[in-house]
Amino acid sequence: MGDASRRDWRTWRAATEEALYGAGGFFRTQAPSEHFRTSVHVSPAFAAALLRLARAVGARTVVDVGAGRGELLRALHALDADLGLVGVEVAERPAGLPAPVLWSATLPDEVDGLLVANEWLDNIPVDVAELDDARVPRLVEVDAATGDERLGAPAGEEDLAWLAEWWPLADGPPGARAEIGLPRDLAWADVVRRLRSGLALAVDYGHVRWRRPPTGTLRGYRSGRTVAPVPDRSCDITAHVAVDAVARAGERAGAEETLLTSQRAALTALGVDATRPPLALAGSDPAGYLGALTRAGEAAELVAAGGLGDFWWLAQAATPGQGTHGGVRAGGLRQVLGEPDPPTALSPPPSPSGRTEPSGRTPGSVG
């Protein structure tokens, strides 16, 4: 194991920040699609649904935060060449991206339109707290080269306040863990504050206060496989999102309407249909049948229980009721995205909901 005094011990947040976004970091040098698939890679129906959402809220611009190599932007441009498109990503502008698409390493100062953060929040690094034998929450430190861990300093006041509100450890046994989502709350609040009109949408795997995983969710992805999370720049490192905490942060930042629902419910409301074509079509139009069957299979993956369908959609609107270009009418989110699924997401249910939490990214290369 080597001499512990020579290890590069850092908190998980510091180590992950360097591994993902530092010089030579994973997201600066790697194409995410070579390591995992998101809904954008699964089916063009995802981009088409987001275009319908943009039109429903009157948005003529779509900002893609965590744009990867521009896959969503390319798909949207192909569907509507007049749509204003902006990609936000730390990597350099991808080759072959349509010329009208803007590309930046930083968020726009102001957003009027639809801002989409698809699997962005889960890659904002967070610290991990663990109860020691005295049941004191301590920050977990990791050796960047090996992934070995040790307990570090006690959690600070801000982290303890976040834990008390969103992921209480007080009643847990020694070894109980929590991922401190405060950096994600702050990042999303910054997004919402930039929203002048329109809608901010976060799509991600996550959990709510009454369904927190007792040992955390930290994991890695490399070359289409789930791997141990070692912050050595060789893999994606991710953790599920405390989506209810993020929602509250957005409201505190000025969001005037919030809808937290499942991808299954949202995409169904937006017209994604996984119905298989009638078998009779195979006889009259074999090519048409195969095409329709492929599209139905892709749609089924987007809404599948235990997979992408269980991802959370957090939609937060600015200036509801203005009824003008880029605005969202009061109550309009439910009209566009359907009723919340489950309806108890933002408050503890009287009994277990039975909802299956998504397990995380979809491993597998799309290359």
Coordinates of C-alpha atoms in Angstrom, one line a residue:
M1 CA 0.0 0.0 0.0
G2 CA 3.0 2.3 0.4
D3 CA 3.8 5.1 2.8
A4 CA 0.6 7.0 3.7
S5 CA 2.6 10.1 4.4
R6 CA 3.5 10.3 0.7
R7 CA 0.0 9.9 -0.6
D8 CA -1.8 12.7 -2.4
W9 CA -4.7 13.0 0.1
R10 CA -7.5 15.4 -0.8
T11 CA -11.2 15.7 -0.1
W12 CA -13.4 14.0 -2.8
R13 CA -14.5 17.4 -4.0
A14 CA -11.0 18.7 -4.6
A15 CA -9.7 15.5 -6.1
T16 CA -12.7 15.2 -8.5
E17 CA -12.5 18.8 -9.5
E18 CA -8.9 18.3 -10.6
A19 CA -9.5 14.9 -12.2
L20 CA -12.5 16.1 -14.3
Y21 CA -11.8 19.8 -15.0
G22 CA -8.2 20.5 -14.3
A23 CA -5.4 20.6 -16.9
G24 CA -5.6 17.3 -18.7
G25 CA -8.8 16.5 -16.9
F26 CA -11.3 13.9 -18.1
F27 CA -13.8 16.3 -19.6
R28 CA -11.2 18.4 -21.3
T29 CA -9.6 15.5 -23.1
Q30 CA -12.3 12.8 -23.4
A31 CA -15.4 12.5 -25.5
P32 CA -18.1 11.6 -22.9
S33 CA -20.0 9.4 -25.5
E34 CA -17.0 7.1 -25.6
H35 CA -17.6 6.2 -21.9
F36 CA -21.3 6.4 -21.3
R37 CA -24.6 7.1 -23.0
T38 CA -27.1 9.8 -22.2
S39 CA -30.7 10.2 -23.5
V40 CA -29.3 12.3 -26.3
H41 CA -27.3 9.3 -27.6
V42 CA -30.2 6.9 -27.2
S43 CA -32.7 8.4 -29.6
P44 CA -33.3 11.5 -31.7
A45 CA -36.7 11.5 -30.1
F46 CA -35.1 13.2 -27.0
A47 CA -34.0 16.2 -29.0
A48 CA -37.3 16.4 -30.8
A49 CA -39.1 16.4 -27.4
L50 CA -36.9 19.2 -26.1
L51 CA -37.7 21.2 -29.3
R52 CA -41.4 20.7 -28.6
L53 CA -40.7 21.9 -25.0
A54 CA -38.9 25.0 -26.3
R55 CA -41.7 25.9 -28.6
A56 CA -44.3 25.3 -25.9
V57 CA -42.6 27.9 -23.6
G58 CA -41.9 30.3 -26.5
A59 CA -38.2 29.9 -26.5
R60 CA -36.2 30.7 -29.6
T61 CA -32.9 30.0 -27.9
V62 CA -31.7 26.7 -26.3
V63 CA -28.6 26.7 -24.0
D64 CA -27.0 23.3 -23.5
V65 CA -25.0 23.3 -20.3
G66 CA -22.5 20.4 -20.2
A67 CA -22.8 20.1 -23.9
G68 CA -20.2 17.3 -24.4
R69 CA -19.3 17.2 -28.0
G70 CA -22.4 19.1 -29.1
E71 CA -24.6 16.1 -29.9
L72 CA -27.8 17.7 -28.6
L73 CA -27.0 21.0 -30.4
R74 CA -26.4 19.2 -33.7
A75 CA -29.7 17.3 -33.4
L76 CA -31.7 20.5 -32.6
H77 CA -30.0 22.4 -35.4
A78 CA -31.0 19.6 -37.9
L79 CA -34.6 19.9 -36.6
D80 CA -34.8 23.7 -36.7
A81 CA -32.0 25.7 -38.3
D82 CA -33.5 29.0 -37.1
L83 CA -33.2 28.1 -33.4
G84 CA -30.6 30.0 -31.5
L85 CA -28.2 27.4 -29.9
V86 CA -25.5 27.9 -27.3
G87 CA -23.2 25.1 -26.0
V88 CA -21.5 25.5 -22.6
E89 CA -18.6 23.1 -22.0
V90 CA -15.0 23.2 -20.7
A91 CA -13.7 21.3 -23.8
E92 CA -12.8 23.1 -27.0
R93 CA -15.4 23.7 -29.7
P94 CA -16.0 20.3 -31.5
A95 CA -15.0 20.0 -35.1
G96 CA -17.9 20.1 -37.5
L97 CA -20.3 21.8 -35.2
P98 CA -22.7 23.9 -37.3
A99 CA -21.4 27.5 -37.7
P100 CA -24.5 29.2 -36.2
V101 CA -24.1 27.3 -32.9
L102 CA -22.3 29.4 -30.3
W103 CA -19.8 27.7 -27.9
S104 CA -18.4 28.9 -24.6
A105 CA -16.7 27.7 -21.5
T106 CA -18.9 29.8 -19.3
L107 CA -22.6 30.4 -18.8
P108 CA -24.2 33.4 -20.6
D109 CA -24.7 36.4 -18.4
E110 CA -28.5 36.2 -19.2
V111 CA -30.7 33.5 -20.6
D112 CA -34.0 34.1 -22.4
G113 CA -35.2 30.8 -23.6
L114 CA -34.7 27.2 -22.6
L115 CA -31.6 26.2 -20.7
V116 CA -31.0 22.4 -20.6
A117 CA -28.6 20.7 -18.1
N118 CA -28.7 17.1 -19.1
E119 CA -26.6 15.0 -16.7
W120 CA -24.6 18.1 -15.7
L121 CA -25.3 18.4 -12.0
D122 CA -24.1 14.9 -11.3
N123 CA -20.6 15.9 -12.5
I124 CA -20.3 18.9 -10.2
P125 CA -17.9 17.6 -7.6
V126 CA -19.1 17.2 -4.0
D127 CA -17.5 16.2 -0.7
V128 CA -18.4 13.0 1.0
A129 CA -19.1 12.9 4.7
E130 CA -18.9 9.8 6.8
L131 CA -19.8 9.2 10.5
D132 CA -16.8 8.1 12.5
D133 CA -16.9 5.8 15.5
A134 CA -18.0 8.7 17.7
R135 CA -20.7 9.5 15.1
V136 CA -19.1 12.7 14.1
P137 CA -19.5 13.6 10.4
R138 CA -16.0 13.8 8.9
L139 CA -14.9 14.6 5.3
V140 CA -13.6 11.6 3.5
E141 CA -10.2 12.0 1.8
V142 CA -9.0 10.1 -1.2
D143 CA -5.6 9.3 -2.7
A144 CA -5.9 10.4 -6.3
A145 CA -3.6 7.7 -7.6
T146 CA -5.2 4.7 -6.0
G147 CA -8.7 5.7 -4.8
D148 CA -7.9 4.6 -1.2
E149 CA -9.8 6.6 1.4
R150 CA -9.3 7.8 4.9
L151 CA -11.4 10.0 7.3
G152 CA -10.2 13.6 7.4
A153 CA -11.3 16.7 9.3
P154 CA -14.8 17.2 10.7
A155 CA -17.3 18.7 8.3
G156 CA -17.5 22.5 8.5
E157 CA -20.5 24.6 9.6
E158 CA -22.0 25.1 6.1
D159 CA -21.7 21.4 5.3
L160 CA -23.3 20.5 8.6
A161 CA -26.1 22.8 8.0
W162 CA -26.7 21.3 4.5
L163 CA -26.6 17.8 5.9
A164 CA -29.1 18.7 8.7
E165 CA -31.6 20.1 6.2
W166 CA -31.2 17.6 3.3
W167 CA -29.3 14.4 4.3
P168 CA -29.4 13.9 8.1
L169 CA -26.7 11.6 9.4
A170 CA -27.4 12.1 13.1
D171 CA -29.4 8.8 13.5
G172 CA -27.1 6.8 11.3
P173 CA -24.6 4.1 12.4
P174 CA -20.8 4.7 12.2
G175 CA -19.9 4.4 8.5
A176 CA -23.1 6.0 7.2
R177 CA -22.3 8.4 4.3
A178 CA -23.7 11.4 2.6
E179 CA -22.6 13.3 -0.5
I180 CA -22.8 17.0 0.4
G181 CA -24.8 18.6 -2.5
L182 CA -24.2 22.2 -1.5
P183 CA -21.9 23.0 -4.6
R184 CA -24.7 21.7 -6.9
D185 CA -27.3 23.9 -5.1
L186 CA -25.1 26.9 -5.6
A187 CA -24.4 26.1 -9.3
W188 CA -28.1 25.6 -10.0
A189 CA -29.0 28.8 -8.2
D190 CA -26.5 30.6 -10.4
V191 CA -28.2 29.2 -13.4
V192 CA -31.6 30.3 -12.2
R193 CA -30.5 33.8 -11.4
R194 CA -29.3 34.2 -15.1
L195 CA -32.8 33.2 -16.3
R196 CA -34.6 36.4 -17.4
S197 CA -37.5 34.5 -19.1
G198 CA -38.2 31.0 -20.1
L199 CA -37.3 27.7 -18.4
A200 CA -34.3 26.0 -16.8
L201 CA -34.4 22.2 -17.0
A202 CA -32.1 19.8 -15.2
V203 CA -32.3 16.1 -16.2
D204 CA -30.4 13.7 -14.0
Y205 CA -30.4 10.6 -11.8
G206 CA -30.9 11.4 -8.2
H207 CA -32.9 11.0 -5.0
V208 CA -35.0 12.9 -2.5
R209 CA -34.8 13.3 1.2
W210 CA -36.9 10.4 2.2
R211 CA -35.0 8.0 -0.2
R212 CA -31.3 8.9 0.4
P213 CA -28.9 5.9 -0.2
P214 CA -27.3 5.1 3.2
T215 CA -23.8 4.5 1.7
G216 CA -23.8 7.1 -1.0
T217 CA -23.6 6.8 -4.8
L218 CA -20.1 7.7 -5.9
R219 CA -19.0 5.7 -8.9
G220 CA -16.9 5.9 -12.1
Y221 CA -17.4 5.2 -15.8
R222 CA -14.8 4.3 -18.3
S223 CA -15.1 2.8 -21.8
G224 CA -18.7 1.8 -21.4
R225 CA -18.2 0.1 -18.0
T226 CA -18.9 1.0 -14.4
V227 CA -15.6 1.2 -12.5
A228 CA -14.3 2.2 -9.1
P229 CA -14.2 6.0 -8.8
V230 CA -10.4 6.8 -8.8
P231 CA -9.8 10.5 -9.4
D232 CA -6.7 10.0 -11.7
R233 CA -8.2 11.6 -14.8
S234 CA -8.9 8.2 -16.4
C235 CA -12.6 8.0 -15.8
D236 CA -15.8 9.9 -15.3
I237 CA -16.6 10.4 -11.6
T238 CA -20.2 11.0 -10.7
A239 CA -22.7 10.9 -7.8
H240 CA -26.5 11.1 -7.8
V241 CA -28.1 14.4 -7.3
A242 CA -30.2 15.5 -4.2
V243 CA -32.8 16.9 -6.6
D244 CA -35.1 18.3 -3.9
A245 CA -32.3 20.4 -2.5
V246 CA -31.5 21.7 -5.9
A247 CA -35.1 22.5 -6.5
R248 CA -35.2 24.5 -3.3
A249 CA -32.0 26.3 -4.2
G250 CA -33.6 27.4 -7.5
E251 CA -36.7 28.7 -5.7
R252 CA -34.5 30.7 -3.3
A253 CA -32.7 32.1 -6.4
G254 CA -35.9 33.4 -7.9
A255 CA -37.6 30.6 -9.7
E256 CA -41.4 31.3 -9.6
E257 CA -42.7 27.9 -10.7
T258 CA -41.2 24.5 -10.1
L259 CA -42.1 21.0 -11.4
L260 CA -40.2 17.9 -10.3
T261 CA -41.2 14.8 -12.3
S262 CA -39.8 11.7 -14.0
Q263 CA -38.4 11.6 -17.5
R264 CA -41.0 9.0 -18.3
A265 CA -43.9 11.4 -17.4
A266 CA -42.3 14.4 -19.1
L267 CA -41.4 12.7 -22.4
T268 CA -44.8 11.0 -22.5
A269 CA -46.4 14.4 -22.2
L270 CA -44.1 15.8 -24.9
G271 CA -45.3 13.1 -27.3
V272 CA -42.6 10.4 -27.1
D273 CA -44.4 7.1 -27.9
A274 CA -43.0 3.7 -27.3
T275 CA -45.9 1.9 -28.9
R276 CA -44.8 -0.9 -31.2
P277 CA -46.1 -0.7 -34.8
P278 CA -48.9 -3.2 -35.8
L279 CA -47.5 -6.5 -37.1
A280 CA -49.6 -6.2 -40.2
L281 CA -47.3 -3.3 -41.3
A282 CA -44.5 -5.8 -41.7
G283 CA -46.3 -7.5 -44.6
S284 CA -47.4 -4.3 -46.4
D285 CA -44.3 -2.2 -45.7
P286 CA -41.4 -4.2 -44.3
A287 CA -38.9 -1.2 -44.4
G288 CA -41.5 1.1 -42.8
Y289 CA -42.2 -1.6 -40.1
L290 CA -38.5 -2.0 -39.2
G291 CA -38.1 1.8 -39.0
A292 CA -41.1 2.2 -36.8
L293 CA -40.0 -0.7 -34.6
T294 CA -36.5 0.8 -34.2
R295 CA -38.1 4.2 -33.2
A296 CA -40.4 2.4 -30.7
G297 CA -37.5 0.6 -29.1
E298 CA -35.5 3.8 -28.7
A299 CA -38.5 5.5 -27.2
A300 CA -39.0 2.6 -24.8
E301 CA -35.4 3.0 -23.6
L302 CA -36.0 6.7 -22.9
V303 CA -39.0 6.0 -20.7
A304 CA -37.9 2.6 -19.2
A305 CA -38.6 1.9 -15.5
G306 CA -35.4 1.3 -13.6
G307 CA -33.4 3.2 -16.3
L308 CA -33.7 6.5 -18.1
G309 CA -37.4 6.8 -17.5
D310 CA -36.7 7.1 -13.8
F311 CA -34.4 10.1 -14.3
W312 CA -35.6 13.3 -12.7
W313 CA -36.7 16.3 -14.6
L314 CA -36.5 19.5 -12.6
A315 CA -38.1 22.4 -14.5
Q316 CA -38.1 25.9 -13.1
A317 CA -39.6 28.9 -14.8
A318 CA -39.0 32.6 -14.6
T319 CA -41.7 35.3 -14.8
P320 CA -44.8 33.0 -15.1
G321 CA -47.9 34.5 -16.4
Q322 CA -46.3 37.2 -18.6
G323 CA -47.6 35.3 -21.7
T324 CA -45.0 36.9 -24.0
H325 CA -42.1 35.6 -26.0
G326 CA -39.9 33.3 -23.9
G327 CA -42.4 33.3 -21.0
V328 CA -44.2 30.5 -19.2
R329 CA -47.8 31.0 -18.2
A330 CA -48.7 30.4 -14.6
G331 CA -49.4 26.7 -14.1
G332 CA -48.0 26.1 -17.6
L333 CA -45.4 23.6 -16.6
R334 CA -48.0 21.0 -15.7
Q335 CA -49.8 21.7 -19.0
V336 CA -46.6 21.0 -20.9
L337 CA -44.9 18.3 -18.8
G338 CA -47.8 16.7 -17.1
E339 CA -48.5 16.1 -13.4
P340 CA -45.6 15.5 -11.0
D341 CA -44.4 11.9 -10.9
P342 CA -44.4 11.0 -8.1
P343 CA -46.6 13.8 -6.7
T344 CA -44.8 13.4 -3.3
A345 CA -41.3 14.1 -4.6
L346 CA -40.9 17.3 -2.7
S347 CA -42.5 16.2 0.5
P348 CA -42.3 12.9 2.5
P349 CA -45.1 10.5 1.6
P350 CA -47.2 8.8 4.3
S351 CA -45.9 5.4 3.1
P352 CA -43.2 4.2 0.7
S353 CA -44.0 5.2 -2.9
G354 CA -42.5 2.2 -4.6
R355 CA -40.7 4.4 -7.1
T356 CA -37.5 2.9 -8.3
E357 CA -34.6 5.3 -8.2
P358 CA -32.4 5.4 -11.3
S359 CA -29.2 3.6 -10.9
G360 CA -27.1 6.2 -12.8
R361 CA -25.6 6.7 -16.2
T362 CA -26.2 4.2 -19.0
P363 CA -22.9 2.5 -19.5
G364 CA -21.9 1.7 -23.0
S365 CA -20.2 3.5 -25.8
V366 CA -22.2 4.9 -28.7
G367 CA -19.3 4.9 -31.0

